[in-house]
Amino acid sequence: MKNIFLAFLMAVALASCSNNTKLNLSSFKIADRPGMVNISVDESGAVTAWGKKAATLTPDGAVVDATGQEIARLDAQGNLTGSYIKTPVRIDEDGTLYLKGSPEMHWNSEGEFVKGDSKLGYYMLPADSNAYRAASVVFYLYSGLFAR
């Protein structure tokens, strides 16, 4: 009986240690065609947009603005929600962005953001497939290309 109880406790402990990481953080920049850096993220998740500290990403999917207020969150299904996000958006683990009424968007192997078959002229530097989801989150929130 004691062994069954210990096995049960170990199973509960293992289940509670599940990985809650939704965003892989690494240092990258998002630049437009002429190479002008518009958005940068450092390895701690600090986001700079248009030369100003804009937010911080957390591995559990939160986006916290410069004042410390959570402005968006990525849930377990990849839905990005927040008080000022009006159009539903889902971002898969590979960074593919699904916006209602729009073709899917993603980062290609060269790190260029693509909508359907059209290259949009924005690049993730360096291209890091592990951080494509984080790049899609900040690109959606801070590029100015999406009406929210």
CSV table of N, CA and C in Angstrom, one decimal:
chain,number,residue,atom,x,y,z
A,1,MET,N,0.8,-1.2,0.0
A,1,MET,CA,0.0,0.0,0.0
A,1,MET,C,0.9,1.3,0.0
A,2,LYS,N,1.9,1.2,0.8
A,2,LYS,CA,2.8,2.4,0.9
A,2,LYS,C,3.5,2.7,-0.5
A,3,ASN,N,3.8,1.6,-1.2
A,3,ASN,CA,4.4,1.8,-2.5
A,3,ASN,C,3.4,2.4,-3.5
A,4,ILE,N,2.2,2.0,-3.4
A,4,ILE,CA,1.2,2.6,-4.3
A,4,ILE,C,1.0,4.1,-4.0
A,5,PHE,N,1.0,4.4,-2.7
A,5,PHE,CA,0.9,5.8,-2.3
A,5,PHE,C,2.1,6.6,-2.8
A,6,LEU,N,3.3,6.1,-2.7
A,6,LEU,CA,4.5,6.8,-3.2
A,6,LEU,C,4.4,6.9,-4.7
A,7,ALA,N,4.0,5.9,-5.4
A,7,ALA,CA,3.9,6.0,-6.9
A,7,ALA,C,2.9,7.1,-7.3
A,8,PHE,N,1.8,7.2,-6.5
A,8,PHE,CA,0.7,8.2,-6.8
A,8,PHE,C,1.3,9.6,-6.6
A,9,LEU,N,2.1,9.8,-5.5
A,9,LEU,CA,2.7,11.1,-5.2
A,9,LEU,C,3.7,11.5,-6.3
A,10,MET,N,4.5,10.5,-6.8
A,10,MET,CA,5.4,10.8,-7.9
A,10,MET,C,4.7,11.2,-9.1
A,11,ALA,N,3.6,10.5,-9.5
A,11,ALA,CA,2.8,10.9,-10.7
A,11,ALA,C,2.3,12.3,-10.6
A,12,VAL,N,1.7,12.6,-9.4
A,12,VAL,CA,1.2,14.0,-9.2
A,12,VAL,C,2.3,15.0,-9.3
A,13,ALA,N,3.5,14.7,-8.8
A,13,ALA,CA,4.6,15.7,-8.8
A,13,ALA,C,5.1,15.8,-10.3
A,14,LEU,N,5.2,14.8,-11.0
A,14,LEU,CA,5.6,14.9,-12.4
A,14,LEU,C,4.6,15.6,-13.3
A,15,ALA,N,3.3,15.4,-13.0
A,15,ALA,CA,2.3,16.1,-13.8
A,15,ALA,C,2.3,17.6,-13.5
A,16,SER,N,2.6,18.0,-12.3
A,16,SER,CA,2.6,19.4,-11.9
A,16,SER,C,3.9,20.1,-12.4
A,17,CYS,N,4.9,19.4,-12.9
A,17,CYS,CA,6.1,20.0,-13.4
A,17,CYS,C,6.1,20.1,-14.9
A,18,SER,N,4.9,20.1,-15.5
A,18,SER,CA,4.8,20.2,-17.0
A,18,SER,C,5.3,21.5,-17.5
A,19,ASN,N,5.8,21.5,-18.7
A,19,ASN,CA,6.4,22.7,-19.2
A,19,ASN,C,5.3,23.7,-19.6
A,20,ASN,N,5.4,24.9,-19.1
A,20,ASN,CA,4.4,26.0,-19.4
A,20,ASN,C,5.0,27.0,-20.4
A,21,THR,N,6.1,26.7,-21.1
A,21,THR,CA,6.7,27.7,-22.0
A,21,THR,C,5.8,27.8,-23.3
A,22,LYS,N,5.4,29.0,-23.6
A,22,LYS,CA,4.7,29.3,-24.8
A,22,LYS,C,5.5,30.1,-25.8
A,23,LEU,N,6.5,30.8,-25.2
A,23,LEU,CA,7.4,31.7,-26.0
A,23,LEU,C,8.8,31.4,-25.7
A,24,ASN,N,9.6,31.0,-26.8
A,24,ASN,CA,11.0,30.8,-26.6
A,24,ASN,C,11.6,32.2,-26.8
A,25,LEU,N,12.4,32.6,-25.8
A,25,LEU,CA,13.0,33.9,-25.9
A,25,LEU,C,14.4,33.8,-26.4
A,26,SER,N,14.8,34.7,-27.4
A,26,SER,CA,16.1,34.8,-27.8
A,26,SER,C,16.2,36.2,-28.4
A,27,SER,N,17.4,36.6,-28.6
A,27,SER,CA,17.7,38.0,-29.2
A,27,SER,C,17.5,38.0,-30.7
A,28,PHE,N,16.6,38.9,-31.1
A,28,PHE,CA,16.4,39.0,-32.6
A,28,PHE,C,15.9,40.5,-32.9
A,29,LYS,N,15.9,40.8,-34.1
A,29,LYS,CA,15.4,42.1,-34.6
A,29,LYS,C,14.5,41.8,-35.8
A,30,ILE,N,13.6,42.8,-36.0
A,30,ILE,CA,12.7,42.7,-37.1
A,30,ILE,C,13.0,44.0,-37.9
A,31,ALA,N,13.4,43.8,-39.2
A,31,ALA,CA,13.8,45.0,-40.0
A,31,ALA,C,13.0,45.0,-41.3
A,32,ASP,N,12.8,46.2,-41.9
A,32,ASP,CA,12.1,46.2,-43.2
A,32,ASP,C,13.1,46.1,-44.3
A,33,ARG,N,12.6,46.2,-45.5
A,33,ARG,CA,13.4,45.9,-46.7
A,33,ARG,C,14.8,46.6,-46.7
A,34,PRO,N,14.8,47.9,-46.5
A,34,PRO,CA,16.1,48.6,-46.5
A,34,PRO,C,17.0,48.3,-45.3
A,35,GLY,N,16.6,47.5,-44.4
A,35,GLY,CA,17.4,47.1,-43.3
A,35,GLY,C,17.2,47.9,-42.1
A,36,MET,N,16.2,48.8,-42.1
A,36,MET,CA,16.0,49.6,-40.9
A,36,MET,C,15.3,48.7,-39.8
A,37,VAL,N,16.0,48.7,-38.6
A,37,VAL,CA,15.4,47.9,-37.5
A,37,VAL,C,14.3,48.6,-36.9
A,38,ASN,N,13.1,48.0,-36.9
A,38,ASN,CA,11.9,48.6,-36.3
A,38,ASN,C,11.6,48.1,-34.9
A,39,ILE,N,11.9,46.8,-34.7
A,39,ILE,CA,11.5,46.1,-33.5
A,39,ILE,C,12.7,45.2,-33.1
A,40,SER,N,13.1,45.2,-31.8
A,40,SER,CA,14.1,44.3,-31.3
A,40,SER,C,13.7,43.7,-30.0
A,41,VAL,N,14.2,42.5,-29.8
A,41,VAL,CA,13.9,41.7,-28.6
A,41,VAL,C,15.2,41.2,-28.1
A,42,ASP,N,15.5,41.3,-26.8
A,42,ASP,CA,16.7,40.8,-26.3
A,42,ASP,C,16.4,39.4,-25.6
A,43,GLU,N,17.4,38.7,-25.2
A,43,GLU,CA,17.3,37.4,-24.6
A,43,GLU,C,16.4,37.3,-23.4
A,44,SER,N,16.2,38.4,-22.7
A,44,SER,CA,15.4,38.4,-21.5
A,44,SER,C,13.9,38.7,-21.9
A,45,GLY,N,13.6,39.0,-23.1
A,45,GLY,CA,12.2,39.3,-23.6
A,45,GLY,C,11.9,40.7,-23.7
A,46,ALA,N,12.9,41.6,-23.4
A,46,ALA,CA,12.6,43.1,-23.5
A,46,ALA,C,12.4,43.5,-24.9
A,47,VAL,N,11.3,44.2,-25.2
A,47,VAL,CA,10.9,44.6,-26.6
A,47,VAL,C,11.1,46.1,-26.7
A,48,THR,N,11.9,46.5,-27.8
A,48,THR,CA,12.0,47.9,-28.1
A,48,THR,C,11.4,48.0,-29.5
A,49,ALA,N,10.5,49.0,-29.6
A,49,ALA,CA,9.8,49.2,-30.8
A,49,ALA,C,9.9,50.7,-31.2
A,50,TRP,N,10.4,51.0,-32.4
A,50,TRP,CA,10.6,52.3,-32.9
A,50,TRP,C,11.4,53.2,-31.9
A,51,GLY,N,12.5,52.5,-31.3
A,51,GLY,CA,13.4,53.2,-30.5
A,51,GLY,C,13.0,53.4,-29.0
A,52,LYS,N,11.8,52.9,-28.6
A,52,LYS,CA,11.4,53.0,-27.3
A,52,LYS,C,11.1,51.7,-26.6
A,53,LYS,N,11.4,51.6,-25.3
A,53,LYS,CA,11.0,50.3,-24.6
A,53,LYS,C,9.5,50.2,-24.6
A,54,ALA,N,9.1,49.1,-25.2
A,54,ALA,CA,7.7,48.9,-25.4
A,54,ALA,C,7.0,47.9,-24.5
A,55,ALA,N,7.7,46.8,-24.2
A,55,ALA,CA,7.1,45.7,-23.5
A,55,ALA,C,8.2,44.7,-23.1
A,56,THR,N,7.7,43.7,-22.4
A,56,THR,CA,8.5,42.5,-22.1
A,56,THR,C,7.7,41.3,-22.3
A,57,LEU,N,8.3,40.3,-23.0
A,57,LEU,CA,7.7,39.0,-23.2
A,57,LEU,C,8.1,38.1,-22.1
A,58,THR,N,7.2,37.2,-21.7
A,58,THR,CA,7.6,36.2,-20.7
A,58,THR,C,7.4,34.8,-21.3
A,59,PRO,N,8.2,33.8,-20.9
A,59,PRO,CA,8.1,32.5,-21.5
A,59,PRO,C,6.7,31.9,-21.4
A,60,ASP,N,5.9,32.3,-20.4
A,60,ASP,CA,4.5,31.7,-20.2
A,60,ASP,C,3.5,32.4,-21.1
A,61,GLY,N,3.9,33.3,-22.0
A,61,GLY,CA,3.0,33.9,-23.0
A,61,GLY,C,2.5,35.3,-22.7
A,62,ALA,N,2.9,35.9,-21.6
A,62,ALA,CA,2.4,37.2,-21.3
A,62,ALA,C,3.2,38.3,-22.0
A,63,VAL,N,2.6,39.4,-22.4
A,63,VAL,CA,3.2,40.6,-22.9
A,63,VAL,C,2.9,41.7,-21.9
A,64,VAL,N,3.9,42.2,-21.3
A,64,VAL,CA,3.7,43.3,-20.3
A,64,VAL,C,4.3,44.6,-20.8
A,65,ASP,N,3.5,45.7,-20.8
A,65,ASP,CA,3.9,46.9,-21.3
A,65,ASP,C,5.0,47.6,-20.4
A,66,ALA,N,5.5,48.7,-20.8
A,66,ALA,CA,6.5,49.4,-20.1
A,66,ALA,C,6.1,49.9,-18.7
A,67,THR,N,4.8,50.0,-18.5
A,67,THR,CA,4.3,50.4,-17.1
A,67,THR,C,4.0,49.2,-16.2
A,68,GLY,N,4.2,48.0,-16.7
A,68,GLY,CA,4.0,46.8,-16.0
A,68,GLY,C,2.7,46.1,-16.1
A,69,GLN,N,1.8,46.7,-17.0
A,69,GLN,CA,0.5,46.1,-17.2
A,69,GLN,C,0.5,45.1,-18.3
A,70,GLU,N,-0.1,43.9,-18.0
A,70,GLU,CA,-0.3,42.9,-19.0
A,70,GLU,C,-1.2,43.4,-20.1
A,71,ILE,N,-0.7,43.4,-21.3
A,71,ILE,CA,-1.5,43.9,-22.4
A,71,ILE,C,-2.0,42.8,-23.4
A,72,ALA,N,-1.3,41.7,-23.3
A,72,ALA,CA,-1.7,40.5,-24.1
A,72,ALA,C,-1.2,39.2,-23.5
A,73,ARG,N,-1.8,38.1,-23.9
A,73,ARG,CA,-1.4,36.8,-23.4
A,73,ARG,C,-1.7,35.8,-24.5
A,74,LEU,N,-0.7,34.9,-24.7
A,74,LEU,CA,-0.9,33.8,-25.6
A,74,LEU,C,-1.3,32.6,-24.8
A,75,ASP,N,-2.5,32.0,-25.1
A,75,ASP,CA,-3.0,30.9,-24.4
A,75,ASP,C,-2.5,29.6,-24.9
A,76,ALA,N,-2.9,28.5,-24.3
A,76,ALA,CA,-2.3,27.2,-24.6
A,76,ALA,C,-2.7,26.8,-26.1
A,77,GLN,N,-3.7,27.3,-26.7
A,77,GLN,CA,-4.1,27.0,-28.0
A,77,GLN,C,-3.5,28.0,-29.0
A,78,GLY,N,-2.7,29.0,-28.6
A,78,GLY,CA,-2.0,29.9,-29.4
A,78,GLY,C,-2.8,31.2,-29.7
A,79,ASN,N,-4.0,31.3,-29.0
A,79,ASN,CA,-4.8,32.5,-29.2
A,79,ASN,C,-4.1,33.7,-28.5
A,80,LEU,N,-3.9,34.8,-29.2
A,80,LEU,CA,-3.4,36.0,-28.5
A,80,LEU,C,-4.6,36.9,-28.1
A,81,THR,N,-4.7,37.1,-26.9
A,81,THR,CA,-5.9,37.9,-26.4
A,81,THR,C,-5.4,39.1,-25.5
A,82,GLY,N,-6.2,40.1,-25.4
A,82,GLY,CA,-5.9,41.2,-24.7
A,82,GLY,C,-7.0,42.2,-24.8
A,83,SER,N,-7.0,43.2,-23.9
A,83,SER,CA,-8.1,44.2,-23.9
A,83,SER,C,-8.2,45.0,-25.2
A,84,TYR,N,-7.1,45.3,-25.9
A,84,TYR,CA,-7.2,46.1,-27.1
A,84,TYR,C,-7.1,45.3,-28.4
A,85,ILE,N,-7.0,44.0,-28.3
A,85,ILE,CA,-7.0,43.1,-29.5
A,85,ILE,C,-8.4,42.8,-29.9
A,86,LYS,N,-8.9,43.5,-30.9
A,86,LYS,CA,-10.3,43.3,-31.4
A,86,LYS,C,-10.5,42.2,-32.4
A,87,THR,N,-9.5,41.9,-33.2
A,87,THR,CA,-9.6,40.9,-34.2
A,87,THR,C,-9.0,39.6,-33.7
A,88,PRO,N,-9.7,38.5,-33.6
A,88,PRO,CA,-9.1,37.3,-33.1
A,88,PRO,C,-7.9,36.9,-33.9
A,89,VAL,N,-6.8,36.5,-33.2
A,89,VAL,CA,-5.6,36.1,-33.9
A,89,VAL,C,-5.0,34.8,-33.2
A,90,ARG,N,-4.6,33.9,-34.0
A,90,ARG,CA,-3.9,32.7,-33.4
A,90,ARG,C,-2.5,32.6,-34.0
A,91,ILE,N,-1.6,32.2,-33.1
A,91,ILE,CA,-0.2,32.1,-33.5
A,91,ILE,C,0.3,30.7,-33.1
A,92,ASP,N,0.6,29.9,-34.1
A,92,ASP,CA,1.1,28.6,-33.9
A,92,ASP,C,2.5,28.6,-33.3
A,93,GLU,N,3.0,27.4,-32.8
A,93,GLU,CA,4.3,27.3,-32.3
A,93,GLU,C,5.4,27.6,-33.4
A,94,ASP,N,5.1,27.4,-34.6
A,94,ASP,CA,6.1,27.7,-35.7
A,94,ASP,C,6.0,29.2,-36.2
A,95,GLY,N,5.2,30.0,-35.5
A,95,GLY,CA,5.1,31.4,-35.8
A,95,GLY,C,4.0,31.7,-36.8
A,96,THR,N,3.3,30.7,-37.4
A,96,THR,CA,2.3,31.0,-38.4
A,96,THR,C,1.2,31.8,-37.7
A,97,LEU,N,0.8,32.9,-38.3
A,97,LEU,CA,-0.2,33.8,-37.7
A,97,LEU,C,-1.5,33.7,-38.6
A,98,TYR,N,-2.6,33.4,-37.9
A,98,TYR,CA,-3.9,33.3,-38.5
A,98,TYR,C,-4.8,34.4,-38.0
A,99,LEU,N,-5.2,35.3,-38.9
A,99,LEU,CA,-6.0,36.5,-38.6
A,99,LEU,C,-7.3,36.3,-39.4
A,100,LYS,N,-8.4,36.5,-38.7
A,100,LYS,CA,-9.7,36.3,-39.4
A,100,LYS,C,-9.8,37.1,-40.7
A,101,GLY,N,-10.2,36.5,-41.7
A,101,GLY,CA,-10.4,37.2,-43.0
A,101,GLY,C,-9.1,37.5,-43.8
A,102,SER,N,-8.0,36.9,-43.4
A,102,SER,CA,-6.7,37.1,-44.1
A,102,SER,C,-6.0,35.8,-44.3
A,103,PRO,N,-5.2,35.7,-45.4
A,103,PRO,CA,-4.4,34.5,-45.6
A,103,PRO,C,-3.4,34.3,-44.5
A,104,GLU,N,-3.0,33.1,-44.2
A,104,GLU,CA,-2.1,32.9,-43.1
A,104,GLU,C,-0.8,33.6,-43.5
A,105,MET,N,-0.1,33.9,-42.4
A,105,MET,CA,1.2,34.6,-42.5
A,105,MET,C,2.2,33.8,-41.7
A,106,HIS,N,3.5,33.8,-42.2
A,106,HIS,CA,4.5,33.0,-41.5
A,106,HIS,C,5.9,33.6,-41.8
A,107,TRP,N,6.9,33.1,-41.1
A,107,TRP,CA,8.3,33.4,-41.4
A,107,TRP,C,8.8,32.3,-42.3
A,108,ASN,N,9.4,32.6,-43.4
A,108,ASN,CA,10.0,31.6,-44.2
A,108,ASN,C,11.4,31.2,-43.7
A,109,SER,N,12.1,30.3,-44.4
A,109,SER,CA,13.4,29.8,-43.8
A,109,SER,C,14.5,30.9,-43.8
A,110,GLU,N,14.3,31.9,-44.6
A,110,GLU,CA,15.3,33.0,-44.7
A,110,GLU,C,14.9,34.1,-43.6
A,111,GLY,N,13.8,33.9,-42.9
A,111,GLY,CA,13.4,34.8,-41.9
A,111,GLY,C,12.6,36.0,-42.4
A,112,GLU,N,12.0,35.8,-43.6
A,112,GLU,CA,11.1,36.9,-44.2
A,112,GLU,C,9.7,36.6,-43.9
A,113,PHE,N,8.9,37.6,-43.5
A,113,PHE,CA,7.5,37.4,-43.2
A,113,PHE,C,6.7,37.4,-44.5
A,114,VAL,N,5.9,36.4,-44.6
A,114,VAL,CA,5.2,36.1,-45.9
A,114,VAL,C,3.7,36.0,-45.6
A,115,LYS,N,2.9,36.6,-46.4
A,115,LYS,CA,1.4,36.5,-46.3
A,115,LYS,C,0.9,35.8,-47.6
A,116,GLY,N,0.4,34.6,-47.4
A,116,GLY,CA,0.0,33.8,-48.5
A,116,GLY,C,1.3,33.6,-49.4
A,117,ASP,N,1.2,34.0,-50.6
A,117,ASP,CA,2.4,33.9,-51.5
A,117,ASP,C,3.2,35.2,-51.6
A,118,SER,N,2.8,36.2,-50.9
A,118,SER,CA,3.4,37.5,-51.0
A,118,SER,C,4.4,37.8,-49.9
A,119,LYS,N,5.7,38.1,-50.3
A,119,LYS,CA,6.7,38.5,-49.3
A,119,LYS,C,6.3,40.0,-48.9
A,120,LEU,N,6.4,40.2,-47.6
A,120,LEU,CA,6.0,41.5,-47.1
A,120,LEU,C,7.1,42.5,-46.9
A,121,GLY,N,8.4,42.0,-47.0
A,121,GLY,CA,9.5,42.8,-46.9
A,121,GLY,C,10.0,43.1,-45.5
A,122,TYR,N,9.6,42.2,-44.5
A,122,TYR,CA,10.0,42.3,-43.2
A,122,TYR,C,10.8,41.1,-42.8
A,123,TYR,N,11.9,41.3,-42.2
A,123,TYR,CA,12.8,40.2,-41.9
A,123,TYR,C,13.1,40.0,-40.4
A,124,MET,N,13.2,38.8,-39.9
A,124,MET,CA,13.7,38.5,-38.6
A,124,MET,C,15.2,38.2,-38.7
A,125,LEU,N,16.0,39.0,-37.9
A,125,LEU,CA,17.4,38.8,-38.0
A,125,LEU,C,18.0,38.5,-36.6
A,126,PRO,N,18.7,37.5,-36.4
A,126,PRO,CA,18.9,36.4,-37.3
A,126,PRO,C,17.6,35.5,-37.4
A,127,ALA,N,17.4,34.8,-38.5
A,127,ALA,CA,16.3,33.9,-38.6
A,127,ALA,C,16.5,32.8,-37.6
A,128,ASP,N,15.5,32.6,-36.7
A,128,ASP,CA,15.6,31.6,-35.6
A,128,ASP,C,14.3,31.0,-35.5
A,129,SER,N,14.1,29.8,-36.1
A,129,SER,CA,12.8,29.1,-36.1
A,129,SER,C,12.3,28.8,-34.7
A,130,ASN,N,13.2,28.7,-33.7
A,130,ASN,CA,12.7,28.5,-32.3
A,130,ASN,C,12.0,29.8,-31.8
A,131,ALA,N,12.3,30.9,-32.3
A,131,ALA,CA,11.7,32.2,-31.8
A,131,ALA,C,10.7,32.8,-32.8
A,132,TYR,N,10.3,32.0,-33.8
A,132,TYR,CA,9.3,32.6,-34.8
A,132,TYR,C,8.0,32.9,-34.1
A,133,ARG,N,7.6,32.2,-33.1
A,133,ARG,CA,6.3,32.5,-32.4
A,133,ARG,C,6.4,33.8,-31.7
A,134,ALA,N,7.5,34.0,-31.0
A,134,ALA,CA,7.7,35.3,-30.3
A,134,ALA,C,7.8,36.5,-31.3
A,135,ALA,N,8.5,36.2,-32.4
A,135,ALA,CA,8.6,37.2,-33.4
A,135,ALA,C,7.2,37.6,-34.0
A,136,SER,N,6.3,36.6,-34.2
A,136,SER,CA,5.0,36.9,-34.7
A,136,SER,C,4.2,37.7,-33.7
A,137,VAL,N,4.3,37.4,-32.4
A,137,VAL,CA,3.6,38.1,-31.4
A,137,VAL,C,4.0,39.6,-31.4
A,138,VAL,N,5.3,39.9,-31.4
A,138,VAL,CA,5.7,41.3,-31.3
A,138,VAL,C,5.5,42.0,-32.7
A,139,PHE,N,5.6,41.2,-33.8
A,139,PHE,CA,5.3,41.8,-35.1
A,139,PHE,C,3.8,42.2,-35.1
A,140,TYR,N,2.9,41.3,-34.7
A,140,TYR,CA,1.5,41.6,-34.7
A,140,TYR,C,1.2,42.9,-33.8
A,141,LEU,N,1.8,42.9,-32.6
A,141,LEU,CA,1.5,44.0,-31.7
A,141,LEU,C,2.1,45.3,-32.0
A,142,TYR,N,3.3,45.3,-32.6
A,142,TYR,CA,4.1,46.6,-32.8
A,142,TYR,C,4.4,47.0,-34.2
A,143,SER,N,4.1,46.2,-35.2
A,143,SER,CA,4.5,46.6,-36.5
A,143,SER,C,3.7,47.8,-37.1
A,144,GLY,N,2.4,47.9,-36.6
A,144,GLY,CA,1.5,48.9,-37.2
A,144,GLY,C,0.8,48.4,-38.4
A,145,LEU,N,1.0,47.2,-38.8
A,145,LEU,CA,0.4,46.7,-40.1
A,145,LEU,C,-1.0,46.1,-39.8
A,146,PHE,N,-1.3,45.8,-38.5
A,146,PHE,CA,-2.6,45.2,-38.2
A,146,PHE,C,-3.5,46.1,-37.5
A,147,ALA,N,-4.7,46.2,-38.0
A,147,ALA,CA,-5.7,47.0,-37.2
A,147,ALA,C,-6.2,46.1,-36.1
A,148,ARG,N,-6.1,46.6,-34.9
A,148,ARG,CA,-6.6,45.7,-33.7
A,148,ARG,C,-7.8,46.3,-33.2
